[in-house]
Short mmCIF file of N, CA and C in Angstrom, two decimals:
data_model
loop_
_atom_site.label_atom_id
_atom_site.label_comp_id
_atom_site.label_asym_id
_atom_site.label_seq_id
_atom_site.Cartn_x
_atom_site.Cartn_y
_atom_site.Cartn_z
N UNK R 2 37.94 -0.08 -16.18
CA UNK R 2 39.12 -0.51 -15.47
C UNK R 2 39.76 0.68 -14.75
N UNK R 3 39.78 1.84 -15.41
CA UNK R 3 40.41 3.00 -14.79
C UNK R 3 39.65 3.45 -13.54
N UNK R 4 38.32 3.29 -13.54
CA UNK R 4 37.53 3.66 -12.37
C UNK R 4 37.87 2.75 -11.19
N UNK R 5 38.16 1.50 -11.47
CA UNK R 5 38.52 0.55 -10.41
C UNK R 5 39.92 0.83 -9.87
N UNK R 6 40.84 1.17 -10.74
CA UNK R 6 42.23 1.36 -10.33
C UNK R 6 42.52 2.75 -9.77
N UNK R 7 41.93 3.77 -10.35
CA UNK R 7 42.22 5.16 -9.95
C UNK R 7 40.93 5.97 -9.79
N UNK R 8 40.07 5.57 -8.88
CA UNK R 8 38.77 6.24 -8.79
C UNK R 8 38.86 7.72 -8.38
N UNK R 9 39.73 8.05 -7.46
CA UNK R 9 39.82 9.44 -6.99
C UNK R 9 40.29 10.36 -8.10
N UNK R 10 41.29 9.92 -8.85
CA UNK R 10 41.80 10.72 -9.96
C UNK R 10 40.71 10.93 -11.00
N UNK R 11 39.99 9.87 -11.30
CA UNK R 11 38.95 9.97 -12.32
C UNK R 11 37.82 10.88 -11.87
N UNK R 12 37.41 10.76 -10.62
CA UNK R 12 36.34 11.63 -10.11
C UNK R 12 36.77 13.09 -10.15
N UNK R 13 38.03 13.35 -9.83
CA UNK R 13 38.53 14.73 -9.86
C UNK R 13 38.65 15.28 -11.28
N UNK R 14 38.99 14.42 -12.22
CA UNK R 14 39.19 14.87 -13.60
C UNK R 14 37.89 14.93 -14.40
N UNK R 15 36.99 14.00 -14.14
CA UNK R 15 35.74 13.94 -14.91
C UNK R 15 34.66 14.72 -14.17
N UNK R 16 34.67 16.01 -14.36
CA UNK R 16 33.69 16.88 -13.71
C UNK R 16 32.35 16.73 -14.42
N UNK R 17 31.27 17.15 -13.79
CA UNK R 17 29.95 17.05 -14.43
C UNK R 17 29.88 17.75 -15.79
N UNK R 18 30.66 18.79 -15.98
CA UNK R 18 30.67 19.50 -17.26
C UNK R 18 31.20 18.62 -18.38
N UNK R 19 31.93 17.56 -18.05
CA UNK R 19 32.53 16.67 -19.06
C UNK R 19 31.65 15.46 -19.39
N UNK R 20 30.49 15.36 -18.77
CA UNK R 20 29.62 14.20 -18.99
C UNK R 20 29.27 14.04 -20.47
N UNK R 21 28.98 15.14 -21.15
CA UNK R 21 28.62 15.05 -22.57
C UNK R 21 29.75 14.46 -23.41
N UNK R 22 30.99 14.60 -22.96
CA UNK R 22 32.13 14.06 -23.71
C UNK R 22 32.12 12.53 -23.75
N UNK R 23 31.41 11.90 -22.83
CA UNK R 23 31.33 10.44 -22.81
C UNK R 23 30.47 9.89 -23.94
N UNK R 24 29.56 10.72 -24.44
CA UNK R 24 28.55 10.24 -25.40
C UNK R 24 28.88 10.69 -26.81
N UNK R 25 29.08 9.72 -27.69
CA UNK R 25 29.35 9.97 -29.09
C UNK R 25 28.04 9.73 -29.85
N UNK R 26 27.54 10.72 -30.59
CA UNK R 26 26.26 10.53 -31.28
C UNK R 26 26.29 9.43 -32.35
N UNK R 27 27.47 9.02 -32.77
CA UNK R 27 27.58 7.99 -33.81
C UNK R 27 27.90 6.61 -33.24
N UNK R 28 27.88 6.47 -31.93
CA UNK R 28 28.22 5.19 -31.31
C UNK R 28 27.11 4.77 -30.34
N UNK R 29 27.15 3.52 -29.97
CA UNK R 29 26.20 2.96 -29.01
C UNK R 29 26.47 3.59 -27.64
N UNK R 30 25.41 4.01 -26.97
CA UNK R 30 25.55 4.66 -25.66
C UNK R 30 25.71 3.69 -24.50
N UNK R 31 25.60 2.41 -24.77
CA UNK R 31 25.62 1.41 -23.70
C UNK R 31 26.87 1.54 -22.81
N UNK R 32 28.03 1.64 -23.42
CA UNK R 32 29.28 1.73 -22.65
C UNK R 32 29.35 3.03 -21.87
N UNK R 33 28.98 4.13 -22.50
CA UNK R 33 29.02 5.44 -21.82
C UNK R 33 28.05 5.46 -20.64
N UNK R 34 26.87 4.91 -20.83
CA UNK R 34 25.88 4.89 -19.74
C UNK R 34 26.33 3.98 -18.60
N UNK R 35 26.88 2.82 -18.95
CA UNK R 35 27.37 1.91 -17.91
C UNK R 35 28.50 2.56 -17.11
N UNK R 36 29.38 3.28 -17.81
CA UNK R 36 30.46 3.97 -17.12
C UNK R 36 29.92 5.08 -16.22
N UNK R 37 28.97 5.86 -16.73
CA UNK R 37 28.38 6.94 -15.93
C UNK R 37 27.68 6.36 -14.70
N UNK R 38 27.00 5.24 -14.86
CA UNK R 38 26.35 4.57 -13.74
C UNK R 38 27.39 4.17 -12.69
N UNK R 39 28.48 3.56 -13.13
CA UNK R 39 29.54 3.15 -12.19
C UNK R 39 30.17 4.36 -11.51
N UNK R 40 30.40 5.42 -12.26
CA UNK R 40 30.97 6.64 -11.69
C UNK R 40 30.05 7.23 -10.63
N UNK R 41 28.77 7.31 -10.94
CA UNK R 41 27.80 7.86 -9.99
C UNK R 41 27.69 6.98 -8.75
N UNK R 42 27.71 5.66 -8.94
CA UNK R 42 27.66 4.75 -7.79
C UNK R 42 28.89 4.94 -6.90
N UNK R 43 30.06 5.10 -7.52
CA UNK R 43 31.27 5.34 -6.73
C UNK R 43 31.16 6.66 -5.96
N UNK R 44 30.75 7.72 -6.64
CA UNK R 44 30.63 9.01 -5.97
C UNK R 44 29.62 8.93 -4.82
N UNK R 45 28.53 8.23 -5.05
CA UNK R 45 27.51 8.07 -4.01
C UNK R 45 28.10 7.33 -2.81
N UNK R 46 28.90 6.30 -3.07
CA UNK R 46 29.51 5.53 -1.97
C UNK R 46 30.49 6.38 -1.16
N UNK R 47 31.00 7.44 -1.77
CA UNK R 47 31.93 8.34 -1.09
C UNK R 47 31.22 9.56 -0.48
N UNK R 48 29.90 9.55 -0.54
CA UNK R 48 29.12 10.65 0.03
C UNK R 48 29.05 11.89 -0.85
N UNK R 49 29.39 11.74 -2.12
CA UNK R 49 29.35 12.86 -3.06
C UNK R 49 28.03 12.84 -3.83
N UNK R 50 27.51 13.99 -4.18
CA UNK R 50 26.26 14.08 -4.93
C UNK R 50 26.46 13.90 -6.43
N UNK R 51 25.41 13.53 -7.10
CA UNK R 51 25.46 13.32 -8.55
C UNK R 51 24.31 14.01 -9.27
N UNK R 52 23.75 15.04 -8.66
CA UNK R 52 22.63 15.75 -9.27
C UNK R 52 22.99 16.29 -10.65
N UNK R 53 24.18 16.86 -10.78
CA UNK R 53 24.57 17.45 -12.06
C UNK R 53 24.76 16.38 -13.13
N UNK R 54 25.33 15.24 -12.77
CA UNK R 54 25.51 14.17 -13.75
C UNK R 54 24.16 13.66 -14.24
N UNK R 55 23.23 13.46 -13.31
CA UNK R 55 21.89 13.02 -13.68
C UNK R 55 21.19 14.04 -14.57
N UNK R 56 21.35 15.30 -14.23
CA UNK R 56 20.74 16.37 -15.02
C UNK R 56 21.31 16.41 -16.43
N UNK R 57 22.61 16.22 -16.55
CA UNK R 57 23.23 16.22 -17.89
C UNK R 57 22.70 15.08 -18.75
N UNK R 58 22.54 13.90 -18.17
CA UNK R 58 22.01 12.77 -18.93
C UNK R 58 20.55 13.03 -19.34
N UNK R 59 19.78 13.63 -18.44
CA UNK R 59 18.39 13.96 -18.77
C UNK R 59 18.34 14.95 -19.94
N UNK R 60 19.17 15.97 -19.89
CA UNK R 60 19.19 16.97 -20.97
C UNK R 60 19.63 16.35 -22.29
N UNK R 61 20.60 15.45 -22.23
CA UNK R 61 21.06 14.77 -23.43
C UNK R 61 19.93 13.94 -24.05
N UNK R 62 19.19 13.23 -23.22
CA UNK R 62 18.07 12.43 -23.72
C UNK R 62 17.01 13.31 -24.37
N UNK R 63 16.67 14.43 -23.73
CA UNK R 63 15.66 15.32 -24.28
C UNK R 63 16.14 15.96 -25.58
N UNK R 64 17.40 16.35 -25.63
CA UNK R 64 17.94 16.97 -26.84
C UNK R 64 17.93 15.97 -28.00
N UNK R 65 18.37 14.76 -27.75
CA UNK R 65 18.39 13.76 -28.82
C UNK R 65 16.99 13.39 -29.29
N UNK R 66 16.02 13.38 -28.37
CA UNK R 66 14.65 13.03 -28.73
C UNK R 66 13.86 14.24 -29.24
N UNK R 67 14.49 15.42 -29.18
CA UNK R 67 13.83 16.67 -29.57
C UNK R 67 12.53 16.87 -28.78
N UNK R 68 12.64 16.69 -27.47
CA UNK R 68 11.51 16.83 -26.55
C UNK R 68 11.85 17.87 -25.48
N UNK R 69 10.84 18.59 -25.04
CA UNK R 69 11.00 19.54 -23.95
C UNK R 69 10.60 18.91 -22.61
N UNK R 70 9.90 17.79 -22.67
CA UNK R 70 9.38 17.12 -21.49
C UNK R 70 10.07 15.76 -21.36
N UNK R 71 10.74 15.52 -20.26
CA UNK R 71 11.48 14.28 -20.07
C UNK R 71 10.55 13.06 -20.13
N UNK R 72 9.31 13.22 -19.68
CA UNK R 72 8.37 12.10 -19.71
C UNK R 72 8.11 11.60 -21.12
N UNK R 73 8.27 12.45 -22.11
CA UNK R 73 7.97 12.08 -23.50
C UNK R 73 9.16 11.50 -24.26
N UNK R 74 10.28 11.35 -23.60
CA UNK R 74 11.46 10.75 -24.25
C UNK R 74 11.14 9.29 -24.55
N UNK R 75 11.30 8.87 -25.80
CA UNK R 75 10.98 7.48 -26.15
C UNK R 75 11.97 6.50 -25.54
N UNK R 76 11.57 5.24 -25.55
CA UNK R 76 12.40 4.18 -24.97
C UNK R 76 13.72 4.04 -25.72
N UNK R 77 14.81 4.13 -24.98
CA UNK R 77 16.16 3.91 -25.51
C UNK R 77 16.98 3.24 -24.41
N UNK R 78 18.13 2.75 -24.79
CA UNK R 78 19.04 2.18 -23.80
C UNK R 78 19.45 3.25 -22.79
N UNK R 79 19.66 4.47 -23.24
CA UNK R 79 20.07 5.56 -22.34
C UNK R 79 18.98 5.88 -21.33
N UNK R 80 17.72 5.85 -21.76
CA UNK R 80 16.62 6.11 -20.83
C UNK R 80 16.56 5.01 -19.77
N UNK R 81 16.78 3.80 -20.19
CA UNK R 81 16.80 2.68 -19.25
C UNK R 81 17.92 2.85 -18.22
N UNK R 82 19.09 3.27 -18.69
CA UNK R 82 20.22 3.52 -17.77
C UNK R 82 19.91 4.68 -16.82
N UNK R 83 19.20 5.68 -17.30
CA UNK R 83 18.86 6.82 -16.43
C UNK R 83 18.04 6.33 -15.24
N UNK R 84 17.06 5.45 -15.48
CA UNK R 84 16.26 4.96 -14.35
C UNK R 84 17.11 4.11 -13.41
N UNK R 85 18.08 3.38 -13.94
CA UNK R 85 18.98 2.61 -13.07
C UNK R 85 19.82 3.55 -12.22
N UNK R 86 20.29 4.63 -12.80
CA UNK R 86 21.07 5.62 -12.05
C UNK R 86 20.19 6.26 -10.97
N UNK R 87 18.97 6.63 -11.32
CA UNK R 87 18.05 7.20 -10.33
C UNK R 87 17.84 6.24 -9.17
N UNK R 88 17.69 4.96 -9.49
CA UNK R 88 17.42 3.96 -8.45
C UNK R 88 18.64 3.77 -7.54
N UNK R 89 19.80 3.63 -8.11
CA UNK R 89 21.01 3.31 -7.35
C UNK R 89 21.67 4.53 -6.71
N UNK R 90 21.41 5.71 -7.25
CA UNK R 90 22.07 6.93 -6.76
C UNK R 90 20.99 8.00 -6.53
N UNK R 91 20.38 7.99 -5.34
CA UNK R 91 19.28 8.93 -5.08
C UNK R 91 19.65 10.40 -5.31
N UNK R 92 20.90 10.77 -5.12
CA UNK R 92 21.28 12.18 -5.31
C UNK R 92 21.26 12.59 -6.78
N UNK R 93 21.12 11.65 -7.70
CA UNK R 93 21.08 11.98 -9.13
C UNK R 93 19.67 12.34 -9.61
N UNK R 94 18.69 12.14 -8.75
CA UNK R 94 17.29 12.33 -9.15
C UNK R 94 16.90 13.80 -9.15
N UNK R 95 16.01 14.15 -10.10
CA UNK R 95 15.39 15.48 -10.02
C UNK R 95 14.32 15.44 -8.92
N UNK R 96 13.49 16.45 -8.85
CA UNK R 96 12.46 16.46 -7.81
C UNK R 96 11.51 15.26 -7.96
N UNK R 97 10.91 14.87 -6.85
CA UNK R 97 10.10 13.65 -6.79
C UNK R 97 8.98 13.62 -7.82
N UNK R 98 8.33 14.73 -8.05
CA UNK R 98 7.22 14.77 -8.99
C UNK R 98 7.69 14.44 -10.42
N UNK R 99 8.86 14.90 -10.78
CA UNK R 99 9.42 14.61 -12.11
C UNK R 99 9.74 13.12 -12.22
N UNK R 100 10.39 12.58 -11.20
CA UNK R 100 10.77 11.16 -11.22
C UNK R 100 9.53 10.28 -11.33
N UNK R 101 8.54 10.53 -10.49
CA UNK R 101 7.36 9.67 -10.50
C UNK R 101 6.54 9.86 -11.78
N UNK R 102 6.50 11.08 -12.30
CA UNK R 102 5.80 11.31 -13.56
C UNK R 102 6.45 10.57 -14.71
N UNK R 103 7.78 10.59 -14.75
CA UNK R 103 8.52 9.85 -15.77
C UNK R 103 8.31 8.36 -15.62
N UNK R 104 8.46 7.88 -14.40
CA UNK R 104 8.33 6.44 -14.17
C UNK R 104 6.95 5.93 -14.56
N UNK R 105 5.90 6.65 -14.17
CA UNK R 105 4.55 6.21 -14.52
C UNK R 105 4.36 6.19 -16.03
N UNK R 106 4.81 7.22 -16.69
CA UNK R 106 4.67 7.31 -18.15
C UNK R 106 5.48 6.22 -18.84
N UNK R 107 6.67 5.95 -18.35
CA UNK R 107 7.54 4.96 -18.99
C UNK R 107 7.05 3.54 -18.72
N UNK R 108 6.42 3.30 -17.57
CA UNK R 108 5.80 2.00 -17.33
C UNK R 108 4.64 1.78 -18.28
N UNK R 109 3.93 2.85 -18.60
CA UNK R 109 2.78 2.77 -19.52
C UNK R 109 3.20 2.63 -20.98
N UNK R 110 4.48 2.79 -21.27
CA UNK R 110 4.99 2.71 -22.64
C UNK R 110 4.98 1.27 -23.13
N UNK R 111 4.17 1.01 -24.12
CA UNK R 111 4.00 -0.35 -24.65
C UNK R 111 5.27 -0.88 -25.33
N UNK R 112 6.11 0.01 -25.84
CA UNK R 112 7.27 -0.41 -26.61
C UNK R 112 8.47 -0.82 -25.74
N UNK R 113 8.36 -0.65 -24.43
CA UNK R 113 9.48 -0.96 -23.54
C UNK R 113 9.27 -2.33 -22.91
N UNK R 114 10.30 -3.19 -22.97
CA UNK R 114 10.18 -4.51 -22.32
C UNK R 114 10.05 -4.37 -20.79
N UNK R 115 9.38 -5.32 -20.19
CA UNK R 115 9.12 -5.27 -18.75
C UNK R 115 10.41 -5.20 -17.93
N UNK R 116 11.46 -5.91 -18.32
CA UNK R 116 12.69 -5.89 -17.53
C UNK R 116 13.32 -4.50 -17.48
N UNK R 117 13.11 -3.68 -18.50
CA UNK R 117 13.63 -2.31 -18.47
C UNK R 117 12.76 -1.39 -17.62
N UNK R 118 11.56 -1.85 -17.28
CA UNK R 118 10.65 -1.05 -16.45
C UNK R 118 10.86 -1.30 -14.96
N UNK R 119 11.62 -2.32 -14.62
CA UNK R 119 11.79 -2.69 -13.21
C UNK R 119 12.33 -1.55 -12.34
N UNK R 120 13.38 -0.82 -12.77
CA UNK R 120 13.81 0.30 -11.91
C UNK R 120 12.69 1.33 -11.69
N UNK R 121 11.89 1.59 -12.71
CA UNK R 121 10.77 2.52 -12.55
C UNK R 121 9.74 1.99 -11.57
N UNK R 122 9.45 0.70 -11.64
CA UNK R 122 8.49 0.09 -10.70
C UNK R 122 9.01 0.17 -9.27
N UNK R 123 10.30 -0.06 -9.08
CA UNK R 123 10.89 0.02 -7.74
C UNK R 123 10.85 1.46 -7.22
N UNK R 124 11.14 2.42 -8.08
CA UNK R 124 11.08 3.83 -7.67
C UNK R 124 9.65 4.22 -7.27
N UNK R 125 8.67 3.72 -8.00
CA UNK R 125 7.28 4.01 -7.65
C UNK R 125 6.92 3.38 -6.31
N UNK R 126 7.41 2.17 -6.04
CA UNK R 126 7.16 1.52 -4.75
C UNK R 126 7.79 2.33 -3.62
N UNK R 127 9.02 2.84 -3.84
CA UNK R 127 9.67 3.67 -2.82
C UNK R 127 8.85 4.92 -2.52
N UNK R 128 8.33 5.54 -3.57
CA UNK R 128 7.51 6.74 -3.38
C UNK R 128 6.24 6.41 -2.59
N UNK R 129 5.63 5.28 -2.90
CA UNK R 129 4.45 4.83 -2.17
C UNK R 129 4.78 4.68 -0.69
N UNK R 130 5.91 4.06 -0.39
CA UNK R 130 6.32 3.87 1.01
C UNK R 130 6.59 5.20 1.71
N UNK R 131 7.18 6.16 0.98
CA UNK R 131 7.43 7.48 1.58
C UNK R 131 6.13 8.21 1.92
N UNK R 132 5.13 8.03 1.09
CA UNK R 132 3.86 8.71 1.31
C UNK R 132 3.03 8.07 2.42
N UNK R 133 3.25 6.79 2.68
CA UNK R 133 2.50 6.09 3.72
C UNK R 133 1.09 5.72 3.27
N UNK R 134 0.41 5.04 4.15
CA UNK R 134 -0.94 4.57 3.86
C UNK R 134 -1.96 5.45 4.57
N UNK R 135 -3.09 5.75 4.09
CA UNK R 135 -3.65 5.43 2.78
C UNK R 135 -3.32 6.47 1.70
N UNK R 136 -2.59 7.56 2.06
CA UNK R 136 -2.29 8.61 1.09
C UNK R 136 -1.49 8.07 -0.09
N UNK R 137 -0.53 7.20 0.19
CA UNK R 137 0.28 6.62 -0.87
C UNK R 137 -0.55 5.75 -1.81
N UNK R 138 -1.50 5.02 -1.25
CA UNK R 138 -2.38 4.19 -2.10
C UNK R 138 -3.21 5.05 -3.03
N UNK R 139 -3.76 6.15 -2.49
CA UNK R 139 -4.54 7.08 -3.32
C UNK R 139 -3.67 7.65 -4.43
N UNK R 140 -2.48 8.07 -4.06
CA UNK R 140 -1.55 8.63 -5.04
C UNK R 140 -1.24 7.62 -6.15
N UNK R 141 -0.91 6.39 -5.77
CA UNK R 141 -0.53 5.37 -6.76
C UNK R 141 -1.69 5.04 -7.69
N UNK R 142 -2.88 4.88 -7.14
CA UNK R 142 -4.04 4.59 -7.99
C UNK R 142 -4.35 5.76 -8.92
N UNK R 143 -4.18 6.98 -8.44
CA UNK R 143 -4.44 8.14 -9.30
C UNK R 143 -3.41 8.22 -10.43
N UNK R 144 -2.15 7.86 -10.14
CA UNK R 144 -1.13 7.82 -11.20
C UNK R 144 -1.48 6.77 -12.25
N UNK R 145 -1.95 5.62 -11.80
CA UNK R 145 -2.33 4.55 -12.72
C UNK R 145 -3.51 4.99 -13.58
N UNK R 146 -4.52 5.57 -12.97
CA UNK R 146 -5.69 6.03 -13.72
C UNK R 146 -5.33 7.15 -14.69
N UNK R 147 -4.42 8.01 -14.28
CA UNK R 147 -3.98 9.10 -15.16
C UNK R 147 -3.36 8.54 -16.45
N UNK R 148 -2.56 7.49 -16.31
CA UNK R 148 -1.93 6.90 -17.50
C UNK R 148 -2.95 6.18 -18.38
N UNK R 149 -3.90 5.51 -17.76
CA UNK R 149 -4.93 4.82 -18.54
C UNK R 149 -5.81 5.84 -19.26
N UNK R 150 -6.17 6.92 -18.60
CA UNK R 150 -7.00 7.96 -19.23
C UNK R 150 -6.23 8.72 -20.31
N UNK R 151 -4.92 8.88 -20.13
CA UNK R 151 -4.10 9.59 -21.11
C UNK R 151 -4.06 8.82 -22.42
N UNK R 152 -3.99 7.50 -22.33
CA UNK R 152 -3.90 6.66 -23.53
C UNK R 152 -4.75 5.42 -23.32
N UNK R 153 -6.09 5.54 -23.46
CA UNK R 153 -6.98 4.43 -23.12
C UNK R 153 -6.79 3.17 -23.98
N UNK R 154 -6.27 3.31 -25.17
CA UNK R 154 -6.17 2.18 -26.08
C UNK R 154 -4.77 1.56 -26.09
N UNK R 155 -3.75 2.39 -26.10
CA UNK R 155 -2.39 1.89 -26.34
C UNK R 155 -1.49 1.84 -25.11
N UNK R 156 -2.05 1.93 -23.91
CA UNK R 156 -1.17 1.83 -22.74
C UNK R 156 -0.74 0.37 -22.54
N UNK R 157 0.36 0.20 -21.87
CA UNK R 157 0.93 -1.12 -21.65
C UNK R 157 0.17 -1.85 -20.54
N UNK R 158 -0.05 -3.14 -20.72
CA UNK R 158 -0.65 -3.91 -19.62
C UNK R 158 0.28 -4.00 -18.40
N UNK R 159 1.53 -3.59 -18.57
CA UNK R 159 2.47 -3.60 -17.45
C UNK R 159 2.07 -2.62 -16.35
N UNK R 160 1.15 -1.72 -16.64
CA UNK R 160 0.67 -0.79 -15.61
C UNK R 160 0.06 -1.56 -14.43
N UNK R 161 -0.43 -2.77 -14.68
CA UNK R 161 -1.02 -3.55 -13.60
C UNK R 161 -0.01 -3.85 -12.49
N UNK R 162 1.28 -3.81 -12.82
CA UNK R 162 2.31 -4.06 -11.81
C UNK R 162 2.34 -2.96 -10.76
N UNK R 163 1.77 -1.81 -11.05
CA UNK R 163 1.70 -0.75 -10.05
C UNK R 163 0.75 -1.12 -8.91
N UNK R 164 -0.14 -2.07 -9.15
CA UNK R 164 -1.11 -2.46 -8.12
C UNK R 164 -0.49 -3.38 -7.06
N UNK R 165 0.57 -4.08 -7.39
CA UNK R 165 1.14 -5.05 -6.47
C UNK R 165 1.60 -4.44 -5.15
N UNK R 166 2.23 -3.28 -5.14
CA UNK R 166 2.67 -2.73 -3.84
C UNK R 166 1.51 -2.35 -2.91
N UNK R 167 0.28 -2.28 -3.44
CA UNK R 167 -0.85 -1.91 -2.59
C UNK R 167 -1.09 -2.96 -1.51
N UNK R 168 -0.85 -4.21 -1.82
CA UNK R 168 -0.97 -5.26 -0.83
C UNK R 168 -2.38 -5.79 -0.62
N UNK R 169 -3.39 -4.98 -0.83
CA UNK R 169 -4.77 -5.41 -0.64
C UNK R 169 -5.67 -4.61 -1.57
N UNK R 170 -6.89 -5.06 -1.68
CA UNK R 170 -7.87 -4.32 -2.49
C UNK R 170 -8.11 -2.97 -1.83
N UNK R 171 -8.24 -1.92 -2.64
CA UNK R 171 -8.47 -0.58 -2.06
C UNK R 171 -9.79 -0.54 -1.28
N UNK R 172 -9.71 -0.02 -0.08
CA UNK R 172 -10.89 0.10 0.78
C UNK R 172 -11.46 1.51 0.71
N UNK R 173 -12.44 1.79 1.54
CA UNK R 173 -13.09 3.11 1.55
C UNK R 173 -12.11 4.26 1.84
N UNK R 174 -11.09 4.02 2.65
CA UNK R 174 -10.12 5.07 2.98
C UNK R 174 -9.33 5.49 1.75
N UNK R 175 -9.23 4.62 0.75
CA UNK R 175 -8.51 4.92 -0.49
C UNK R 175 -9.46 5.41 -1.56
N UNK R 176 -10.59 4.71 -1.70
CA UNK R 176 -11.51 5.02 -2.80
C UNK R 176 -12.21 6.37 -2.65
N UNK R 177 -12.56 6.74 -1.43
CA UNK R 177 -13.28 8.00 -1.23
C UNK R 177 -12.46 9.21 -1.70
N UNK R 178 -11.19 9.38 -1.25
CA UNK R 178 -10.41 10.52 -1.75
C UNK R 178 -10.12 10.44 -3.25
N UNK R 179 -9.94 9.22 -3.75
CA UNK R 179 -9.66 9.03 -5.18
C UNK R 179 -10.86 9.46 -6.01
N UNK R 180 -12.04 8.99 -5.66
CA UNK R 180 -13.25 9.35 -6.42
C UNK R 180 -13.60 10.82 -6.24
N UNK R 181 -13.33 11.37 -5.06
CA UNK R 181 -13.59 12.80 -4.84
C UNK R 181 -12.72 13.65 -5.75
N UNK R 182 -11.46 13.27 -5.90
CA UNK R 182 -10.57 14.06 -6.77
C UNK R 182 -10.99 13.95 -8.23
N UNK R 183 -11.49 12.79 -8.64
CA UNK R 183 -11.95 12.64 -10.02
C UNK R 183 -13.22 13.44 -10.27
N UNK R 184 -14.09 13.52 -9.26
CA UNK R 184 -15.34 14.27 -9.41
C UNK R 184 -15.07 15.76 -9.56
N UNK R 185 -13.96 16.24 -9.01
CA UNK R 185 -13.63 17.66 -9.11
C UNK R 185 -13.13 18.05 -10.50
N UNK R 186 -12.72 17.08 -11.30
CA UNK R 186 -12.19 17.35 -12.62
C UNK R 186 -13.28 17.09 -13.65
N UNK R 187 -14.05 18.11 -13.95
CA UNK R 187 -15.16 17.99 -14.88
C UNK R 187 -14.66 17.57 -16.27
N UNK R 188 -15.45 16.73 -16.91
CA UNK R 188 -15.13 16.32 -18.27
C UNK R 188 -14.11 15.21 -18.35
N UNK R 189 -13.65 14.73 -17.22
CA UNK R 189 -12.65 13.67 -17.23
C UNK R 189 -13.36 12.33 -17.08
N UNK R 190 -12.99 11.41 -17.92
CA UNK R 190 -13.60 10.10 -17.93
C UNK R 190 -13.10 9.27 -16.75
N UNK R 191 -14.02 8.74 -15.98
CA UNK R 191 -13.68 7.84 -14.89
C UNK R 191 -14.66 6.69 -14.92
N UNK R 192 -14.16 5.49 -15.19
CA UNK R 192 -15.04 4.32 -15.22
C UNK R 192 -14.59 3.29 -14.23
#
């Protein structure tokens, strides 16, 4: 309610250094994440960046999960909110390689419901569009194969949703660079 009534005051008072104050380790993060999402959306609508807020949430997730790699953070409500913030507030995203690596890994996570993977799927589609055809198709298929090879038994069948943005069956312009890159990596399984 305060963000709706006094947004400028709140944005000025709630600096990125105060983001951690929103999260209580003994309480549900749903309200804090929803508030942070709304705050970032407001700042974005005013032309303000949210890189620091996004970074603070990423660090909080890694610290709580005791992980050094954001891709390895297990499925939580906070992780789901992070992808929503990345989707709705582009300035909150880390570099593209980190975002796409996280999204691919989180889509492959069997323990996450499909509806929580939707922001990740949309972010992957945006990256495909930025890369253009056929380079984007090669990139997307290589990301899919990387996840399948990383965990051949326990990956989520939701990875198949990465194929939908391709629009058509991969042709020679896609398969040749893809197979060439796999041939360069000796000892890697490609079937």
